[in-house]
Coordinates of C-alpha atoms in Angstrom, one line a residue:
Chain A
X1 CA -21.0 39.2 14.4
X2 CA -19.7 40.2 10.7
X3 CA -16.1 40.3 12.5
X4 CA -16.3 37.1 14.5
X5 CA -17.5 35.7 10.5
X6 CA -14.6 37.4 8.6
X7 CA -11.9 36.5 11.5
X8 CA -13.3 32.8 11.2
X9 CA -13.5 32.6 7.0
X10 CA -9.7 34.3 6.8
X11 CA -9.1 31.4 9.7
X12 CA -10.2 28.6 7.1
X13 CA -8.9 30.0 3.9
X14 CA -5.3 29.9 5.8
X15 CA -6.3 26.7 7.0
X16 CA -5.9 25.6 3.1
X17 CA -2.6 26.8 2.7
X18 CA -1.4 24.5 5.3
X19 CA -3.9 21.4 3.9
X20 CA -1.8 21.9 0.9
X21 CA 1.3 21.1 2.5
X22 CA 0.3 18.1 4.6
X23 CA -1.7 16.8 1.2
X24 CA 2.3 16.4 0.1
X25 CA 3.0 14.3 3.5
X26 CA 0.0 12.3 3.2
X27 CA 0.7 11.0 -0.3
X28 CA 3.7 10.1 0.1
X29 CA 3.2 8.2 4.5
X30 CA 0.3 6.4 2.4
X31 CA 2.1 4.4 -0.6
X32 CA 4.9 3.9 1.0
X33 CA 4.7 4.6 5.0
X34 CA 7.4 7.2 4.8
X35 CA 7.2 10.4 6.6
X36 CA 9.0 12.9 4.2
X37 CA 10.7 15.6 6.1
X38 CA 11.9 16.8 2.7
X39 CA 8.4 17.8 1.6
X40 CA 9.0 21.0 3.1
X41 CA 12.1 21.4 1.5
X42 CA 10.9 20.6 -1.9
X43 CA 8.1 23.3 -1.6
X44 CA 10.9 26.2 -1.1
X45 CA 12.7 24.2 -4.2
X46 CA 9.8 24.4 -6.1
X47 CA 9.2 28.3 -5.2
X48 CA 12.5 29.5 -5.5
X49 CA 12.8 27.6 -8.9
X50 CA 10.3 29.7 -10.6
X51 CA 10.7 32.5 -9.4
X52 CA 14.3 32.4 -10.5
X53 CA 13.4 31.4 -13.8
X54 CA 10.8 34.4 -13.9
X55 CA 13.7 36.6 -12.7
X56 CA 15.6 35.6 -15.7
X57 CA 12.7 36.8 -17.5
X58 CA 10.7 33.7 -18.3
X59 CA 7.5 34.0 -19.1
X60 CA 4.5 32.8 -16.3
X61 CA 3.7 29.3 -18.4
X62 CA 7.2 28.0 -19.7
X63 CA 8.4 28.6 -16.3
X64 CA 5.7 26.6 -14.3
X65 CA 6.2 24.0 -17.0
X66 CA 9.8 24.1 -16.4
X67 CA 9.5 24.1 -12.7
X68 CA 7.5 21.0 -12.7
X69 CA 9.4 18.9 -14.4
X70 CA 12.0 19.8 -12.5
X71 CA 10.2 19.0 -9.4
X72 CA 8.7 15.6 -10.4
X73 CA 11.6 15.1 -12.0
X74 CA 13.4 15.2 -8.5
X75 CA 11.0 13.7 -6.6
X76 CA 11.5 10.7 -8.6
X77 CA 15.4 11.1 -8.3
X78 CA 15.0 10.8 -4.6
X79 CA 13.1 7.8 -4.4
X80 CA 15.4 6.4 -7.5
X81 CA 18.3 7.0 -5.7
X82 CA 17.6 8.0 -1.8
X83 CA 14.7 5.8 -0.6
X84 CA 15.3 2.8 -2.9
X85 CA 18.8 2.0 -1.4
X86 CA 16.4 2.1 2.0
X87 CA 14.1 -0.5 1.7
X88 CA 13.5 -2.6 4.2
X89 CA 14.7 -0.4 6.6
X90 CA 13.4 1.2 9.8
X91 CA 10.9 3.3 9.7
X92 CA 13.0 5.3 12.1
X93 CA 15.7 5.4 9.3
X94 CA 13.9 6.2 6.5
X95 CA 12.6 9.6 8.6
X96 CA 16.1 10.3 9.1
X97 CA 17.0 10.0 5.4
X98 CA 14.5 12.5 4.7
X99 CA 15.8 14.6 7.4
X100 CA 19.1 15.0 5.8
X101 CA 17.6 15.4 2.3
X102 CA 15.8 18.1 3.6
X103 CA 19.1 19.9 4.3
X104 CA 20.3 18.9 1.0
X105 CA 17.4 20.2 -0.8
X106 CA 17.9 23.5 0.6
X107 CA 21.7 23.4 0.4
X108 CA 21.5 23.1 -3.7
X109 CA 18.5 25.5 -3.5
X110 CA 20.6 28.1 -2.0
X111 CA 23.7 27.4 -3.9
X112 CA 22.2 27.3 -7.3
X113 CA 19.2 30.2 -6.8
X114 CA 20.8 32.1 -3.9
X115 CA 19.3 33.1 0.1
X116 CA 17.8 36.1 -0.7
X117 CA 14.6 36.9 -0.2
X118 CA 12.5 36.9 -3.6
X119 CA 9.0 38.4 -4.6
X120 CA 6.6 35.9 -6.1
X121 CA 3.5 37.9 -8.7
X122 CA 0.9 34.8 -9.4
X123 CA -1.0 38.4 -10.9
X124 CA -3.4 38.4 -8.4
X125 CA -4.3 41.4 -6.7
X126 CA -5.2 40.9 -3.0
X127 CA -7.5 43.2 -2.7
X128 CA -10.3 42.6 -0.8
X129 CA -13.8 41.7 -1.9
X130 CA -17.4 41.7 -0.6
X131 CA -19.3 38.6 0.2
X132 CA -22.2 39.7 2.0
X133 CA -21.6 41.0 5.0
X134 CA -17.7 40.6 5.2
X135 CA -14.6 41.0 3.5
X136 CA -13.0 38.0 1.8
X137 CA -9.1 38.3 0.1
X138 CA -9.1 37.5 -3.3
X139 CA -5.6 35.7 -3.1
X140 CA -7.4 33.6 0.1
X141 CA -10.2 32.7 -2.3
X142 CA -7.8 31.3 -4.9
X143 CA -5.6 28.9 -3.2
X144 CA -9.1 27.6 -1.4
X145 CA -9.8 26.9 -4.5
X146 CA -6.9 25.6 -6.1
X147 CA -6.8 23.4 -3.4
X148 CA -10.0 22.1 -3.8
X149 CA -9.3 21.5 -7.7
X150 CA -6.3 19.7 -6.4
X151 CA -8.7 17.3 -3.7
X152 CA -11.3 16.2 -5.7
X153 CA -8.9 15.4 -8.6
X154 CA -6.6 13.2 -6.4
X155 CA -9.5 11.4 -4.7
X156 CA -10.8 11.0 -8.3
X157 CA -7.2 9.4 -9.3
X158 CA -7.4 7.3 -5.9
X159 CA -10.8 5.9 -6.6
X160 CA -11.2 5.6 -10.1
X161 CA -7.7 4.7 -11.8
X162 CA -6.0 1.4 -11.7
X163 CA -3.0 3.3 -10.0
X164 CA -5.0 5.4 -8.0
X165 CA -6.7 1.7 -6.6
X166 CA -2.9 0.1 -6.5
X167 CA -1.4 3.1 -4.3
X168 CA -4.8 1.6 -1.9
X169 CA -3.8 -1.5 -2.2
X170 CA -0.2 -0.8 -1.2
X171 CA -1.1 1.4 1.6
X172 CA -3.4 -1.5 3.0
X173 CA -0.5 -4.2 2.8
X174 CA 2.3 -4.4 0.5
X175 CA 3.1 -7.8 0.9
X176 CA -0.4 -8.6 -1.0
X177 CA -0.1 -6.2 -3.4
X178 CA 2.9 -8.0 -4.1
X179 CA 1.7 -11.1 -4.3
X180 CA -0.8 -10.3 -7.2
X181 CA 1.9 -8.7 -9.1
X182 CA 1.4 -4.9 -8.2
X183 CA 5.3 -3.5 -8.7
X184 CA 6.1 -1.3 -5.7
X185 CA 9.0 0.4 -6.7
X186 CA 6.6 1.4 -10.3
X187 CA 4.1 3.0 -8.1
X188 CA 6.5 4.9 -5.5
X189 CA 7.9 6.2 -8.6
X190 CA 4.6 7.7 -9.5
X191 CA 3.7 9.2 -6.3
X192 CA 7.0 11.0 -5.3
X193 CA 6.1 12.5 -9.1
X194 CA 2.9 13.9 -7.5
X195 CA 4.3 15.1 -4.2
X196 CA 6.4 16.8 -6.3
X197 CA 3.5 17.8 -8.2
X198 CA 1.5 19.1 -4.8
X199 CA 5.0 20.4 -3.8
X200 CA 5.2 22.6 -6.7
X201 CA 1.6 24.2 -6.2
X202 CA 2.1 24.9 -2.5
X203 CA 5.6 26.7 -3.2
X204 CA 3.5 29.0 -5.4
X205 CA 0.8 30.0 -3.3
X206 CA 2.6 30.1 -0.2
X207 CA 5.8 31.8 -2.0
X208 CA 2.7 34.4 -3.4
X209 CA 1.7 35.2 0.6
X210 CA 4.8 35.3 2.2
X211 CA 7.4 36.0 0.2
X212 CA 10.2 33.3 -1.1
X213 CA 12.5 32.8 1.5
X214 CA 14.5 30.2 3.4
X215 CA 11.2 30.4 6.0
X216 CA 9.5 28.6 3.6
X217 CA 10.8 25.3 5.0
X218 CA 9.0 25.8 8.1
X219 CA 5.4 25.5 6.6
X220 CA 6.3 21.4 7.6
X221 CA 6.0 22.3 10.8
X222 CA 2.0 23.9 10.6
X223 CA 1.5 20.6 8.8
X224 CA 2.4 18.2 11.3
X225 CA -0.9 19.3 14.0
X226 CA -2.7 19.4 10.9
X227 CA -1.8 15.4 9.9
X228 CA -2.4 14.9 13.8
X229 CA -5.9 16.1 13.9
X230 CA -6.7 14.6 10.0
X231 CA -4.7 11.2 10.1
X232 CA -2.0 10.4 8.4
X233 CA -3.6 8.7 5.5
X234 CA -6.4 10.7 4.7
X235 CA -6.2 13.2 2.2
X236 CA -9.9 14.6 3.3
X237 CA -8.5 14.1 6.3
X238 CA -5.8 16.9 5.7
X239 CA -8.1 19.8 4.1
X240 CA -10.3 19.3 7.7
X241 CA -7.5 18.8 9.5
X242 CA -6.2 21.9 8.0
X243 CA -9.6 24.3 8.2
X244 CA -9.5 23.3 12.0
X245 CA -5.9 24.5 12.8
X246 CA -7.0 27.9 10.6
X247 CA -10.0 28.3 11.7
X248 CA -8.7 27.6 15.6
X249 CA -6.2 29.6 15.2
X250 CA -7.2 32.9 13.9
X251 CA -9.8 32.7 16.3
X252 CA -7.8 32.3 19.4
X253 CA -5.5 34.8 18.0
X254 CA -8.5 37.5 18.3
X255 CA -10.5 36.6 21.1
X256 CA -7.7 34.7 23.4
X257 CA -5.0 36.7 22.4
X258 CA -5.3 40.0 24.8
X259 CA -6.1 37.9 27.6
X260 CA -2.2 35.2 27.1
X261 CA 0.0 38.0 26.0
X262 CA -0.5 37.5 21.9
X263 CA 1.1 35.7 19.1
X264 CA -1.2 33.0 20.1
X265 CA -1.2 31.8 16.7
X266 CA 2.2 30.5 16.8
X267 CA 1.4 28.1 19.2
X268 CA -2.2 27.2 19.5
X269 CA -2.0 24.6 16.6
X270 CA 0.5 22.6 18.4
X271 CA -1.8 22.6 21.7
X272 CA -5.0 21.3 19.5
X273 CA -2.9 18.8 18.0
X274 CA -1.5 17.7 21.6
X275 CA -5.2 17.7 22.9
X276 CA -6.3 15.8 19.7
X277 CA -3.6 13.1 20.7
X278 CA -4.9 12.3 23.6
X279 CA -8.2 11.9 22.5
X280 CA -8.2 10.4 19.3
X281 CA -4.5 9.6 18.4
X282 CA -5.2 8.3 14.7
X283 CA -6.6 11.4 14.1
X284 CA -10.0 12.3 12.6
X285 CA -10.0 10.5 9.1
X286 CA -7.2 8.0 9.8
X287 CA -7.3 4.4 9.1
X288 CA -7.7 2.8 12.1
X289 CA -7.0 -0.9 11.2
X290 CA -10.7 -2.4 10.8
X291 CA -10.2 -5.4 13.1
X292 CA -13.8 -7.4 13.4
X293 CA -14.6 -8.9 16.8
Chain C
X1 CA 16.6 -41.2 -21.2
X2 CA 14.8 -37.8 -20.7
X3 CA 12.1 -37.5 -19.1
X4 CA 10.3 -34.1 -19.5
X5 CA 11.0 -32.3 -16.4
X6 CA 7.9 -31.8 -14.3
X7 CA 6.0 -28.6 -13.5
X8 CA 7.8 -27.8 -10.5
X9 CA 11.1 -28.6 -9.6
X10 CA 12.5 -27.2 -6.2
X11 CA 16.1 -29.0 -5.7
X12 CA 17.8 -29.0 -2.1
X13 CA 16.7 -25.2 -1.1
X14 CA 18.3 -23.4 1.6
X15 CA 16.7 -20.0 2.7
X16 CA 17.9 -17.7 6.0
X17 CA 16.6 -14.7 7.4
X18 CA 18.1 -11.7 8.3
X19 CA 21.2 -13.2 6.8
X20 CA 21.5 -15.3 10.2
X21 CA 18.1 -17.7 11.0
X22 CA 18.0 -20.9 8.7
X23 CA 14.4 -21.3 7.8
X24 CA 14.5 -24.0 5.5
X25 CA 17.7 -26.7 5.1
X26 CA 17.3 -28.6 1.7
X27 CA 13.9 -28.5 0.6
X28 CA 13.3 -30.9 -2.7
X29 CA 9.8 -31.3 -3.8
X30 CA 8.2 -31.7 -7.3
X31 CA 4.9 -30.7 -8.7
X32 CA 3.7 -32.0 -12.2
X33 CA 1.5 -30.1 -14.5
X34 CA -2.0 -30.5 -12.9
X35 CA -1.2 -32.0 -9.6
X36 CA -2.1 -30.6 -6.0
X37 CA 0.8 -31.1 -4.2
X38 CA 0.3 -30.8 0.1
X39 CA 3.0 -29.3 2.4
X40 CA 2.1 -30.8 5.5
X41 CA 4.3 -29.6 9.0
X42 CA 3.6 -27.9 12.1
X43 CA 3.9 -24.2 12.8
X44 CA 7.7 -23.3 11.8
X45 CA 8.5 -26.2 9.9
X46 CA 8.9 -24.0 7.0
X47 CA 6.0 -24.7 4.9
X48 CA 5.8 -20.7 4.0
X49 CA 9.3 -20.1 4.1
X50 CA 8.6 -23.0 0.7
X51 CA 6.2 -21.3 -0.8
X52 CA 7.6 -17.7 -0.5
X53 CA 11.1 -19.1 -1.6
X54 CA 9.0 -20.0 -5.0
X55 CA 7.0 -16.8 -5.4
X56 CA 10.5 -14.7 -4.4
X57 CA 8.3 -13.0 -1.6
X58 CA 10.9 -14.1 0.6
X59 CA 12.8 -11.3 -0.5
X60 CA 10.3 -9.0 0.9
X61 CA 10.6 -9.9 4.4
X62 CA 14.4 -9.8 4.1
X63 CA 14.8 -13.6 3.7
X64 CA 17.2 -15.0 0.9
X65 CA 17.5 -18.7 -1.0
X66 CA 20.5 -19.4 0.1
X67 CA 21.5 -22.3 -2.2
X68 CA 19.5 -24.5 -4.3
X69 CA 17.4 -24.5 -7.4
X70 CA 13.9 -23.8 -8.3
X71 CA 12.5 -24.9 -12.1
X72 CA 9.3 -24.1 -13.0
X73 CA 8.3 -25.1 -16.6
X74 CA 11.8 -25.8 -17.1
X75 CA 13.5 -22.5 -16.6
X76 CA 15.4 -21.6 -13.4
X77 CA 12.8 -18.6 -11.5
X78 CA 14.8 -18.3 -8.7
X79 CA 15.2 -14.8 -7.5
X80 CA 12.9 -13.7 -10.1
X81 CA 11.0 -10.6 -10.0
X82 CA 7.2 -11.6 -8.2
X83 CA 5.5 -9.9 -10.5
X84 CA 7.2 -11.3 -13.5
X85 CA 6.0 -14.1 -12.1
X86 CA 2.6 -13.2 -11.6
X87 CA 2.1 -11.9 -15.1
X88 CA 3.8 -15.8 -16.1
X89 CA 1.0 -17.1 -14.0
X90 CA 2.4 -18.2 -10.8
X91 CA 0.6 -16.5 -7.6
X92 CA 0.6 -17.3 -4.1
X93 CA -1.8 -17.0 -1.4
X94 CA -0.6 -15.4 1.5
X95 CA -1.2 -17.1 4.8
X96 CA -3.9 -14.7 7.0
X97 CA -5.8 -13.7 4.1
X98 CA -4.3 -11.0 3.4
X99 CA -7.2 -8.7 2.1
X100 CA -6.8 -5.1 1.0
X101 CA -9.1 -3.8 4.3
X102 CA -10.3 -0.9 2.9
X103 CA -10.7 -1.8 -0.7
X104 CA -14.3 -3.2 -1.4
X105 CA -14.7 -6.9 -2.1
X106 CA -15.0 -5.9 -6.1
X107 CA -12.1 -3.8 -5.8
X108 CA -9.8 -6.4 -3.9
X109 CA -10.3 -8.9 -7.3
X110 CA -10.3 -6.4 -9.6
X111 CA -6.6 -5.6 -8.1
X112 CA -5.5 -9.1 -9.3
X113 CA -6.2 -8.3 -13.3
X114 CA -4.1 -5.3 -12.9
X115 CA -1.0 -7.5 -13.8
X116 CA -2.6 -8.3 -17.0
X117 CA -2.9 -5.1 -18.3
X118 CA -6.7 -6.1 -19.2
X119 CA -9.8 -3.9 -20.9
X120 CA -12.0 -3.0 -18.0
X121 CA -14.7 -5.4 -20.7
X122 CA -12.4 -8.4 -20.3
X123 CA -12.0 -7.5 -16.3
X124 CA -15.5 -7.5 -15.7
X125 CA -16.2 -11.1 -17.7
X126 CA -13.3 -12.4 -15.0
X127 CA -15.1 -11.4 -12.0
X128 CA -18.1 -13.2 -13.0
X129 CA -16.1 -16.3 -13.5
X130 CA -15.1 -15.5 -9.9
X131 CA -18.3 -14.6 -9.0
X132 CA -19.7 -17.9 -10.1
X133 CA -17.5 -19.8 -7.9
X134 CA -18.2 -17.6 -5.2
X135 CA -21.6 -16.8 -4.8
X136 CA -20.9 -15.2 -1.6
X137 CA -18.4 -12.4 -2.9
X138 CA -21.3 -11.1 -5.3
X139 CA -24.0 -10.3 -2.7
X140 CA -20.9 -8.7 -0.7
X141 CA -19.0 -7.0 -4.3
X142 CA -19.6 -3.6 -2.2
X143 CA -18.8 -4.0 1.0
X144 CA -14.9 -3.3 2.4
X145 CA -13.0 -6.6 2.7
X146 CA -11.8 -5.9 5.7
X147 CA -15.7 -6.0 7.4
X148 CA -16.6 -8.9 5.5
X149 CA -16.3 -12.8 7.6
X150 CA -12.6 -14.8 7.8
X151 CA -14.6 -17.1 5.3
X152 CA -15.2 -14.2 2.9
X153 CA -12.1 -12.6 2.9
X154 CA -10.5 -16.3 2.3
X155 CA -12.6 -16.0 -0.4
X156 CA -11.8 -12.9 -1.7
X157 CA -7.5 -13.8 -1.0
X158 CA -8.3 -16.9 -3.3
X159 CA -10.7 -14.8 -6.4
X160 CA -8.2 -12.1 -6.4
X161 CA -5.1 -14.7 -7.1
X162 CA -7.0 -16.3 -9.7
X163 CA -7.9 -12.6 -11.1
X164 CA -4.2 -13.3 -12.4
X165 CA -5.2 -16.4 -14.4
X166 CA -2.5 -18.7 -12.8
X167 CA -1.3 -22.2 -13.7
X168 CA 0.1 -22.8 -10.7
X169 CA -1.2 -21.3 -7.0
X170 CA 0.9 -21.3 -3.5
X171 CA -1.8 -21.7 -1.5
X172 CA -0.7 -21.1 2.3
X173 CA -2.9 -22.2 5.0
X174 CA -6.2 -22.0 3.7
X175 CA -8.0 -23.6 6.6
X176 CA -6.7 -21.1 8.8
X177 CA -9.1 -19.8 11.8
X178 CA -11.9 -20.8 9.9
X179 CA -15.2 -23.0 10.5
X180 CA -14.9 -26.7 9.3
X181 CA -17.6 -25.9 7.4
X182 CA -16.2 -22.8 5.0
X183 CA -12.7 -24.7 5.1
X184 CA -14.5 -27.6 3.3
X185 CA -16.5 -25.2 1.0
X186 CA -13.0 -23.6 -0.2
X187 CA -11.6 -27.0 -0.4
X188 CA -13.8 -28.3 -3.2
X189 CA -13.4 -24.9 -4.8
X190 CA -9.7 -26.0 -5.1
X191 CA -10.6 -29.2 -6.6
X192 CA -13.0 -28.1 -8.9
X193 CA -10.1 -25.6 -10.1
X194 CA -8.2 -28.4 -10.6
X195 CA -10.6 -30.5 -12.5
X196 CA -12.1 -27.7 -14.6
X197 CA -9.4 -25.3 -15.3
X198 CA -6.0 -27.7 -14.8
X199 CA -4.6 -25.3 -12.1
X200 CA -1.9 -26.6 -10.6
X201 CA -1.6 -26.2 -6.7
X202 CA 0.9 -26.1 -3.7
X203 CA -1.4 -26.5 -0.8
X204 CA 0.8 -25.7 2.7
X205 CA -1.7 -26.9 5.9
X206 CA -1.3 -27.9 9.3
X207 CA -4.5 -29.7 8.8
X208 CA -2.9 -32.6 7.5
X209 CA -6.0 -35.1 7.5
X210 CA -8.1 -32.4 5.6
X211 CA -5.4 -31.5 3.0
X212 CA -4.6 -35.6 2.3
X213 CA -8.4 -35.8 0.9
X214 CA -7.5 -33.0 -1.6
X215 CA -4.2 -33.7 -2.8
X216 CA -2.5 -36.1 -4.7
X217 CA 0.9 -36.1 -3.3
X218 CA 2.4 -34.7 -0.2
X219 CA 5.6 -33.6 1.8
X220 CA 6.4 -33.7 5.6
X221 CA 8.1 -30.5 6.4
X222 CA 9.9 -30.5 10.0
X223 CA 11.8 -28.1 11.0
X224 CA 13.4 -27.0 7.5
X225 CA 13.5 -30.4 6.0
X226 CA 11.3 -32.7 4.0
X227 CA 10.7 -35.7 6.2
X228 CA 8.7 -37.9 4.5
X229 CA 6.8 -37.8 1.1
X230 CA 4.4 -40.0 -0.9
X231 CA 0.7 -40.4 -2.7
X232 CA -1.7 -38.7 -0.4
X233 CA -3.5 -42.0 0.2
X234 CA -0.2 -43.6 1.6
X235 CA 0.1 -40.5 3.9
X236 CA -3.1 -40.1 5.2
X237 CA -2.7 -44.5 6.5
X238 CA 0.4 -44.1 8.2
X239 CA -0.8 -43.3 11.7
X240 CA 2.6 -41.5 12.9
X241 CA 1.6 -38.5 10.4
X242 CA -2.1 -37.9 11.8
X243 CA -0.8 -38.5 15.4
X244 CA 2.4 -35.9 15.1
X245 CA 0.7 -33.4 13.1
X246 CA -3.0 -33.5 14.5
X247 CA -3.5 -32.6 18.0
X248 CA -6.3 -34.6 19.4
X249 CA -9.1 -31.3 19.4
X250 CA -8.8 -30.6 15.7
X251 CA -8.2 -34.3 14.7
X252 CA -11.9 -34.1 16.2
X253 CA -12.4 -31.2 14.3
X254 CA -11.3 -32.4 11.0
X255 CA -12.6 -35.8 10.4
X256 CA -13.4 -36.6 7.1
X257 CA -16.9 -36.4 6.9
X258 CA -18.8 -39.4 5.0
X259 CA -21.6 -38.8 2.8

């Protein structure tokens, strides 16, 4: 029983690290309707850039600082210069956009900081510790709750602030938020900042687990099941959406895995994302538009 | 001799879409300071297309003006930002009411201060002048716009336009899809803006018989051009106007009730 519990709390604690990445996604789909393939990108960028800068011998708090203004700094760039030019476009077009900035992003990243593969210290030992009857990692414990810092300070800034309420407003229907004066292009400014922002803290943690390396990028790809099963516009949405993939897949790895051949984990997102389709394609938290009868 | 120019001054507009579909093919209409101007037409005739040409939505759906000048208190807006022209005080109504669904009634008109830059002290006294003239919206303040009645949310399109403290409201289509009933109450909303306040409005409807009993003046919009124009009560006699632009059901629907 004490193994089923630890197999399933290691499940959802790595079920955070991939919320954290879709939380970039969601942002970003919400103000503006874009799906950023670059997000992934710009979470390597953000890793590699301060680790770099703590290679050089920075020390821990001038180079986060550093790091994120470069990374809000280049979030805005993009939609400055990339997305702007874009408006009006298809939707179609504006993923493949972020496609190609995607390969940009990692083309400077590997020209400026290099491809191999770096150490990241946050100083936190992963050692093990006891709660109750299982064993919990330390690290695990931390970015749950970094994320959850992260959560219930953005859904604070979404319900409380006049841009928070805005970026609502926009997601709802930018033509009215328009019409009352609301400046799109002000507010898309401000929340490419915060991808870049959410960017920045993923990079870290996930840069801490696995090393930073060109692999990074591919943490997009464990957040699209996770936007599946959450919605696209929910940023609740993404930390269930991302506890279910974790959860569901370190399970299946244990007690499925003999039985298919292993490295069930590798796939076993995408199937509950498939199934999760069919059932309920705007996902668990999604908006569905509220139509009355 | 000069005149003073009036309100609102559109002169021989042209707008396209997409570069390629001609949506409106010499619009003139004027508007002075106070009025409540009525863009009668039929579906297409380019009553919108008019309005959004003003508020420079047009831009938004990837429509241009083409050719031709607006003036509104005697400065050229035309291609002006929209919310510079918001913050100067003119708004538009959207067609549809177009609520924000999953905001809450209260949050939807708090939305329209926003422009303003305003204390959240001096937000709240403007709510509950929007509150007063609709009653409704208070009992409802909580409840997400987009689950409140087509009446309501009219409502709530209208309070959060004046949240912006206009002089001058495009008002598209407020009659839409709605009961007779909650058409009429909106309608003397309108006028007692008018009266009360001196807001200006341009009132686009296809309910021409209604719209004639609120406004002073009106244009025939058909397809892209003004057709025919005069006082309201000249309109509403000639018989070809109520006939072209009231189908027989909704002429039913809409006739002006005596009290």
């Amino acid at each position: 029983m004490s193994f089923f519990l630890e197999t399933l709390v290691g499940g959802l604690l790595a079920g955070v690290m991939y919320s954290l990445v879709a939380i970039g996604f969601v942002l970003i789909y919400k103000a503006s309707g874009i799906f950023n393939f670059a997000q992934g990108s710009m979470v390597l960028f953000a890793a590699l850039a301060f680790v770099t800068l703590r290679e050089a011998g920075w020390d821990f708090v001038p180079a986060l600082l550093v790091t994120l203004v470069v990374m809000v700094a280049g979030a805005i760039a993009i939609e400055r210069f990339v997305l702007r030019a874009l408006i009006g476009q298809s939707d179609l077009t504006l993923f493949m956009a972020t496609l190609g900035l995607s390969f940009v992003i990692e083309g400077l990243a590997q020209l400026f900081m290099g491809a191999s593969v770096h150490e990241l210290n946050l100083g936190i030992d992963d050692i093990p510790i006891e709660v109750g009857p299982i064993l919990v990692s330390q690290f695990d414990l931390l970015a749950a709750a970094t994320a959850g810092a992260l959560v219930i300070s953005l859904s604070l800034f979404f319900n409380f602030t006049r841009i928070g309420i805005s970026l609502r407003a926009i997601a709802d229907d930018p033509l009215a938020a328009q019409s009352i004066g609301i400046r799109l292009p002000t507010l898309w400014r401000i929340v490419w900042g915060v991808a870049g922002l959410v960017a920045l803290v993923a990079g870290l943690l996930w840069g801490a687990r696995q090393g930073v390396q060109f692999s990074l990028t591919l943490v997009v790809l464990k957040a699209l099941p996770v936007l599946i099963i959450g919605g696209f516009t929910s940023i609740g949405g993404a930390i269930v959406g991302g506890l279910l993939i974790g959860a569901s897949e370190s399970l299946a790895e244990i007690y499925l895995g003999d039985l298919l051949g292993g490295s069930v984990s590798t796939w076993f997102a995408y199937v509950v994302a498939l199934a999760f389709l069919l059932i309920r394609p705007a996902g668990l938290f999604g908006d569905r538009a509220i139509e009355r009868v | 001799m000069n005149a003073p120019e009036p309100f609102l001054v559109v002169e021989n507009v042209e707008a396209v879409y997409g570069q390629a579909i001609l949506a409106l093919r010499g619009v003139s209409l004027t508007l002075g300071e106070g009025g409540v101007v009525a863009l009668l037409g039929a579906n297409g005739a380019g009553k919108s297309t008019t309005l959004k040409a003003i508020s420079n939505l047009i831009r938004a759906e990837r429509g241009q003006v083409s050719q031709g000048t607006i003036r509104w208190r005697g400065r050229d807006i035309l291609g002006r930002d929209p919310s510079a022209l918001v913050s100067d005080g003119l708004v538009q109504v959207l067609e549809g009411r177009h609520v924000f669904p999953q905001l809450t009634v209260e949050q939807n008109l708090i939305t329209g201060a926003y422009v303003r830059g305003l204390s959240k002290l001096r937000i709240a006294d403007d709510l509950e002048r929007i509150y007063a003239w609709f009653p409704r919206l208070k009992a409802r303040r909580q409840s997400r716009a987009g689950l409140t009645s087509g009446g309501e949310q009219q409502m709530v399109a209208i309070g959060r336009a004046l949240m912006t403290r206009p002089t001058l409201v495009l008002l598209d289509e407020p009659s839409m899809g709605l009961a007779p009933l909650i058409v009429e109450e909106i309608f003397e909303i309108v006028r007692q803006l008018n009266r009360d306040s001196g807001v200006s409005f341009l009132l686009a409807e296809q309910n021409a018989n209604l719209a004639l009993r609120y406004a002073d003046h009106a244009y025939v919009l058909e397809t892209g051009r003004v057709v025919a124009s005069g006082a309201a009560s000249e309109l509403a006699r000639r018989d070809e106007i109520k006939n072209i632009y009231l189908g027989g059901g909704s002429a039913a629907a809409a006739k002006p009730t005596r009290h």
